[in-house]
Coordinates of C-alpha atoms in Angstrom, one line a residue:
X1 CA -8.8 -52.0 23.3
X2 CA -6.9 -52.5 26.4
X3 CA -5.4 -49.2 27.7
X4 CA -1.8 -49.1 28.2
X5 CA 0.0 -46.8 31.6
X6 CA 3.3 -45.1 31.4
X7 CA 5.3 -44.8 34.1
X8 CA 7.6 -41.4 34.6
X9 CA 10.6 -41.2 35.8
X10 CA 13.5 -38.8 36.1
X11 CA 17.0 -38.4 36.9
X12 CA 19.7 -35.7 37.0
X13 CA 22.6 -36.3 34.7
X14 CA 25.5 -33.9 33.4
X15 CA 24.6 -33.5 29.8
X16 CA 26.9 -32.2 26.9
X17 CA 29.2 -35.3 28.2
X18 CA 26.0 -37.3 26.8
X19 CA 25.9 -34.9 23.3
X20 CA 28.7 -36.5 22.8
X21 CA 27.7 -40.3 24.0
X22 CA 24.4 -40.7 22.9
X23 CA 25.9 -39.1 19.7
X24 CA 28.0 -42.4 19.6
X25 CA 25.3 -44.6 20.9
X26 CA 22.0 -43.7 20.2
X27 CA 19.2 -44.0 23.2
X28 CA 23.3 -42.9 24.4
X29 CA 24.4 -42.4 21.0
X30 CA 24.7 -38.9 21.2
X31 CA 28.0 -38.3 20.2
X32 CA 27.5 -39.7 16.9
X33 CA 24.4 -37.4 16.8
X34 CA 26.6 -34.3 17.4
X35 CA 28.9 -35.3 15.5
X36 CA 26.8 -35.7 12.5
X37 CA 24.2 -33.0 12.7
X38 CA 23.2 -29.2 10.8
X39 CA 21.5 -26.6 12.2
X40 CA 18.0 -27.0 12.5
X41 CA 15.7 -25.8 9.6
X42 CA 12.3 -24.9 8.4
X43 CA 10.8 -26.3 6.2
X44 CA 9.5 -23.1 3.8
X45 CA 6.7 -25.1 2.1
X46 CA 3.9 -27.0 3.6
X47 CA 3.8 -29.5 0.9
X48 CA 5.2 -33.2 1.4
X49 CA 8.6 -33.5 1.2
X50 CA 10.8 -36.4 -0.5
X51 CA 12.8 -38.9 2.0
X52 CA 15.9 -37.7 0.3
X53 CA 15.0 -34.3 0.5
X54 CA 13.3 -34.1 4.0
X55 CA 13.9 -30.0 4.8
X56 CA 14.5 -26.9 2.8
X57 CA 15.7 -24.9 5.4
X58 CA 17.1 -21.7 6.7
X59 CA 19.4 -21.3 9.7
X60 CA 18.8 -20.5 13.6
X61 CA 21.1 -19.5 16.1
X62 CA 21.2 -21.4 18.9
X63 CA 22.6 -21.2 23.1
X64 CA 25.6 -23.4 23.3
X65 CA 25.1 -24.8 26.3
X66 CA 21.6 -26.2 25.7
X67 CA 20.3 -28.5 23.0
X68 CA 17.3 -30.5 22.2
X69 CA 17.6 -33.5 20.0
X70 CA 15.4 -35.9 18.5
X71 CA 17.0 -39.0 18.1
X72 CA 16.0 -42.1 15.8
X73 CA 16.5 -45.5 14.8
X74 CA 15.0 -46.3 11.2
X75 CA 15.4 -50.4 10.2
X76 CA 14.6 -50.5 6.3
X77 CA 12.3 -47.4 6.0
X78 CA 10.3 -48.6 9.0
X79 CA 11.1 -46.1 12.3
X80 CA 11.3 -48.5 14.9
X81 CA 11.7 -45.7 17.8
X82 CA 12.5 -41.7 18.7
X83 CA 14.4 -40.5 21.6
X84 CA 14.1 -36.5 22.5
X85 CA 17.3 -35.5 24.3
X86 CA 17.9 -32.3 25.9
X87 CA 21.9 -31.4 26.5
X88 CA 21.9 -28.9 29.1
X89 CA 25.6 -27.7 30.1
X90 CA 24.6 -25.3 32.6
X91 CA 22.9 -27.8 34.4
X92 CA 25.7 -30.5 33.5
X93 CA 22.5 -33.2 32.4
X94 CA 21.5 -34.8 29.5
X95 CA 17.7 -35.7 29.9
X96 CA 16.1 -38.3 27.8
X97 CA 12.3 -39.0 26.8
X98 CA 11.7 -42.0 24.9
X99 CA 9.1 -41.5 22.2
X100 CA 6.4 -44.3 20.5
X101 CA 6.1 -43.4 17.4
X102 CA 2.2 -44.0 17.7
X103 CA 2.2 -41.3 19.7
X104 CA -0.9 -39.4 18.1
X105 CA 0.4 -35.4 17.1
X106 CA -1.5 -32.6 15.8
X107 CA 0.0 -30.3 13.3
X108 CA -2.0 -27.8 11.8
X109 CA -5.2 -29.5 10.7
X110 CA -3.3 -33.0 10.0
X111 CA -3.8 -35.6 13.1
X112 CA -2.2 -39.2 13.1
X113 CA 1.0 -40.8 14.8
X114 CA 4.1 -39.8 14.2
X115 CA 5.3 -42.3 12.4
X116 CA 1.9 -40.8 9.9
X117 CA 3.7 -37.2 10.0
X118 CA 7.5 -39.3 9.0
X119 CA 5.6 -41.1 5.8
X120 CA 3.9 -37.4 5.1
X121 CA 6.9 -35.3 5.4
X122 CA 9.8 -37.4 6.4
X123 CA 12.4 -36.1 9.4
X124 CA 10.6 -32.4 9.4
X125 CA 7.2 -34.4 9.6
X126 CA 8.9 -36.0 12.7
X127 CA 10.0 -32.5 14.3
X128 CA 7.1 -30.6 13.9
X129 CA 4.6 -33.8 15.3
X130 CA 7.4 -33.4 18.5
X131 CA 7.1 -29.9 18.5
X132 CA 3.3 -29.9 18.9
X133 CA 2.8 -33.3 20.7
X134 CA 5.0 -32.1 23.6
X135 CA 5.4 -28.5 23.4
X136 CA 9.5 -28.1 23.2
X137 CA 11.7 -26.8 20.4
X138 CA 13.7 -29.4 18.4
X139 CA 17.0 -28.1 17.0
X140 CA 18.4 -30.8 16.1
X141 CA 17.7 -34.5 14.9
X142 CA 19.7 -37.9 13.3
X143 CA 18.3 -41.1 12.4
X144 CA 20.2 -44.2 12.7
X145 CA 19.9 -47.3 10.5
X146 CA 21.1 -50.7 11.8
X147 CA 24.9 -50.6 11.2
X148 CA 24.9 -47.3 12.7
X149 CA 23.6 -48.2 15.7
X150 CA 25.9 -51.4 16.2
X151 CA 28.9 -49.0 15.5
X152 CA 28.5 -46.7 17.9
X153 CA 27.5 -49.1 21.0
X154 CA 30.5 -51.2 19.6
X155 CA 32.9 -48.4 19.8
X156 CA 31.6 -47.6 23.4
X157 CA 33.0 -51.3 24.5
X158 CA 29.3 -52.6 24.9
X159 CA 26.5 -52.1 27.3
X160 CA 25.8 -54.2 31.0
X161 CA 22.4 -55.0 30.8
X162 CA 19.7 -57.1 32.2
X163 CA 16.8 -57.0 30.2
X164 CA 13.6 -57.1 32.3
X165 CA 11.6 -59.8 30.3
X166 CA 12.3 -62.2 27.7
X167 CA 12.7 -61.0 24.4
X168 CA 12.4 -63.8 21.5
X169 CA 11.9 -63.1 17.9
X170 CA 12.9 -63.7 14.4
X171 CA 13.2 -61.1 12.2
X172 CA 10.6 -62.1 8.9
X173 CA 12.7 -60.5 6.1
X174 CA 16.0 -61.7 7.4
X175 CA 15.3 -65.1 8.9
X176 CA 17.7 -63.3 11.8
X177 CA 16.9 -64.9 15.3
X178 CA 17.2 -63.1 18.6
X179 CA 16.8 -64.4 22.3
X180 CA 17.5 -62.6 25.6
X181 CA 16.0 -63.7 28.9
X182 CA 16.2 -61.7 32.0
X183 CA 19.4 -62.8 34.7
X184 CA 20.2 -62.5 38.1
X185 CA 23.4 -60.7 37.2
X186 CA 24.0 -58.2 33.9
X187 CA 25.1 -59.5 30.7
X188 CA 27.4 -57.7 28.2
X189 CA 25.8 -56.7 25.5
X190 CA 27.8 -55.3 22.1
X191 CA 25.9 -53.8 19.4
X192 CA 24.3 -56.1 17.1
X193 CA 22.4 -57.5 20.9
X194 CA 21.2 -53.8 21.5
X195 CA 20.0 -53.5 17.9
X196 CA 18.0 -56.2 18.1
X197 CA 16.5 -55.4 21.5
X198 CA 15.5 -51.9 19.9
X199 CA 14.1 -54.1 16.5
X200 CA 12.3 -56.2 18.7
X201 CA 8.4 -56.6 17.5
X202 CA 6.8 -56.0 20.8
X203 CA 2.9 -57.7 21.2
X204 CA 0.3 -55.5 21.9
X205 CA 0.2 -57.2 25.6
X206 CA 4.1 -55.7 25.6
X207 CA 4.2 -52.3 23.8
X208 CA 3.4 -50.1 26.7
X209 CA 7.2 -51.3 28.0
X210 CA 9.2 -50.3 25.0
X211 CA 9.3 -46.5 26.0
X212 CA 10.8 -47.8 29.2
X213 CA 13.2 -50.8 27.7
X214 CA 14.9 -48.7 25.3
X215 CA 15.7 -45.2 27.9
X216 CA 17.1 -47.5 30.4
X217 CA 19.0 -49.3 27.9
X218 CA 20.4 -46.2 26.4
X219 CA 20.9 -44.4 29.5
X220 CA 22.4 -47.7 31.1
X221 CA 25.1 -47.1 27.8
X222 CA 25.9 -43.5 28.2
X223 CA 26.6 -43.6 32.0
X224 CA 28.7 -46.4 31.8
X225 CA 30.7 -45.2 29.2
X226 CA 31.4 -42.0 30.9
X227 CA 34.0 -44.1 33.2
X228 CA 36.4 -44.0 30.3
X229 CA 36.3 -40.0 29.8
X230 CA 39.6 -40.2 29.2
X231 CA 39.5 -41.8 25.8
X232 CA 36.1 -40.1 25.1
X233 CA 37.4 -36.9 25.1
X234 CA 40.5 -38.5 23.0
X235 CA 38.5 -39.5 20.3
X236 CA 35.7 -37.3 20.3
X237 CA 37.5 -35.0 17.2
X238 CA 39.0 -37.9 14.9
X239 CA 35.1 -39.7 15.6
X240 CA 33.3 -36.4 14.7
X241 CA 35.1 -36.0 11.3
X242 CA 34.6 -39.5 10.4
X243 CA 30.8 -39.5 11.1
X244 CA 30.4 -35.9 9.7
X245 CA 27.6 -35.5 7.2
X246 CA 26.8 -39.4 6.9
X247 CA 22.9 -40.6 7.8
X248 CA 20.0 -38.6 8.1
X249 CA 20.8 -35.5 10.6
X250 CA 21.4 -31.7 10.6
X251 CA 24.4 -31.7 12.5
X252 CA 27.6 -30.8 11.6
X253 CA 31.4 -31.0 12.6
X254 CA 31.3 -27.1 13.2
X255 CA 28.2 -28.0 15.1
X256 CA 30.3 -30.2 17.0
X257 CA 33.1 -28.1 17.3
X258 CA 31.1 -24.8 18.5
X259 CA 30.1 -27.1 21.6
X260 CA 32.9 -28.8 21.8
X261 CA 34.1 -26.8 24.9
X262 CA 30.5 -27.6 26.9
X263 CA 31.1 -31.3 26.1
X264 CA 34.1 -31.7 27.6
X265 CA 33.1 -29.5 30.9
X266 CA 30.1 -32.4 30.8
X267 CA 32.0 -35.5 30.5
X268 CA 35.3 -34.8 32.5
X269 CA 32.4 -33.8 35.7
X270 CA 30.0 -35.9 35.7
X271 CA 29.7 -40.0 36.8
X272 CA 26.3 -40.4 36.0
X273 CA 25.6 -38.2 33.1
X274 CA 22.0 -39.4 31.8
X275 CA 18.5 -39.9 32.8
X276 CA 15.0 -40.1 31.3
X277 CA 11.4 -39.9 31.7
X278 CA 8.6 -42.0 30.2
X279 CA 5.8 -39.8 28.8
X280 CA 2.4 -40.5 30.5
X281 CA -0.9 -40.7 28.5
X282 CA -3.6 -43.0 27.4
X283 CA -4.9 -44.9 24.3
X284 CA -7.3 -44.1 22.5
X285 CA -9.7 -46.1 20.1
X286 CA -7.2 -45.9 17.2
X287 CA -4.2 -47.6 19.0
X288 CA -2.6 -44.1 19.4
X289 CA -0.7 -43.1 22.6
X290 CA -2.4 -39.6 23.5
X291 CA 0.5 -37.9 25.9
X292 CA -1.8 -36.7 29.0
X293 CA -1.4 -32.8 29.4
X294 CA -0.4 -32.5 32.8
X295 CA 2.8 -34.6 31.8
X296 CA 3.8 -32.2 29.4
X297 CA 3.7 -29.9 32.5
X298 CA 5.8 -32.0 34.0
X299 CA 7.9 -32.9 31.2
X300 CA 9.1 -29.1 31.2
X301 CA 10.4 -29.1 34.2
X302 CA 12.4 -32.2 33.9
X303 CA 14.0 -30.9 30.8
X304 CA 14.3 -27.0 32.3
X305 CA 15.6 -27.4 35.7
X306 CA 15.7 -23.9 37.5

């Protein structure tokens, strides 16, 4: 099979501000995230858990000025993508990593992608794969479904975009048609466009630019919508207790309200809050994306700046 390269890449951005915007975007939905989230939990028993039922859990404490993450968008029971997103106040940056979800993972003595780990054990399948694949805690997580997503990037007033290839499609259960070729100058995207950019079925000859597509478009999202702090920071409290306890996360309005303080030192001093990097590795036989272990190296750095 044809061996796919990653490219890495990484920025410095001011990241609570983004907790709050990638929450209410998603790839830059993180205010939604916040918003929405518990604590994280373990899972007590090794045994499969139900989709409905993905953790039983217990408490941790955590720092609140750092937090990692994991972002997703699920279309239909089919996880389309992950995002892992650090929120680091000290450092006032929000770093993202976009994730394939064939990204092989070891846990234990299971091995398989992480989309295997997510039809195993459901969202805690999902952490622990992340946990192990790239050797950083996960606190946090929230999974999107289509209407989420087109909320959130809605609320944020849309996304200027170019997209860097042309992206044609139509979706087989819907009969839904999408088309978006590359322009000289950015287009204005709103959020049923950036869901189905994200739902896009990339060809094998295309897959190894997903990773890349999706962190630029979310990070493209988030930093432009940190120009209107003003009414970020005026509807971060009504948005948090609307979007409290809905979708698939462990995050809470007193999860949002502990930080609350950090997000707003993020967004009201930073322009460019968000940046990513695109894991580097290989594939294998199988079609699985094996991250390379001198990226995870590198990966910690990026995400713990001294």
């Amino acid at each position: 099979m044809q061996k796919k390269k990653k490219y890495f890449s990484s920025y410095k951005v001011t990241v609570y501000l983004i907790t709050i915007l990638v929450s209410l975007t998603f790839l830059g939905l993180i205010s939604y995230f916040i918003i929405d989230s518990f604590l994280f939990k373990e899972v007590i028993s090794n045994k499969p858990q139900p989709k409905d039922k993905e953790v039983t859990t217990k408490n941790i404490s955590d720092d609140n000025d750092t937090l990692n993450v994991i972002f997703g968008y699920e279309n239909e029971e089919h996880l389309e993508t992950l995002m892992l997103v650090r929120f680091d106040s000290d450092n006032k940056a929000i770093s993202c990593v976009p994730i394939s979800t064939d990204t092989w993972a070891k846990v234990d003595a299971s091995t398989g992608t992480i989309a295997d780990f997510y039809k195993r054990k459901g969202i805690q399948g999902i952490c622990d794969a992340v946990e192990n694949t790239f050797e950083v805690d996960v606190q946090r997580y929230m999974l999107l479904d289509r209407d989420s997503i087109e909320y959130f990037v809605d609320k944020l007033g849309g996304v200027y975009y170019t997209v860097p290839f042309e992206i044609k499609y139509t979706d087989k259960k819907t009969n839904e048609q999408a088309t978006f070729s590359p322009r000289d100058t950015k287009q204005l995207l709103k959020g049923e466009d950036v869901r189905k950019i994200i739902s896009y079925p990339f060809p094998e000859s295309k897959l190894s630019d997903k990773p890349e597509l999706i962190a630029s478009l979310c990070v493209n999202l988030i930093n432009q919508s940190v120009k209107s702090k003003d009414r970020i920071i005026k509807e971060m409290d009504a948005t948090a207790r609307e979007r409290s306890g809905k979708g698939k996360t462990n995050i809470s309005f007193e999860d949002y309200n502990t930080r609350k303080k950090s997000l707003i030192n993020i967004i009201s001093n930073s322009d460019k809050p968000a940046t990513f990097s695109i894991p580097i590795g290989k594939w294998n036989e199988n079609a699985q994306y094996v991250v390379d272990g001198q990226y995870k190296k590198e990966l910690k750095k990026y995400l713990y700046p001294s």
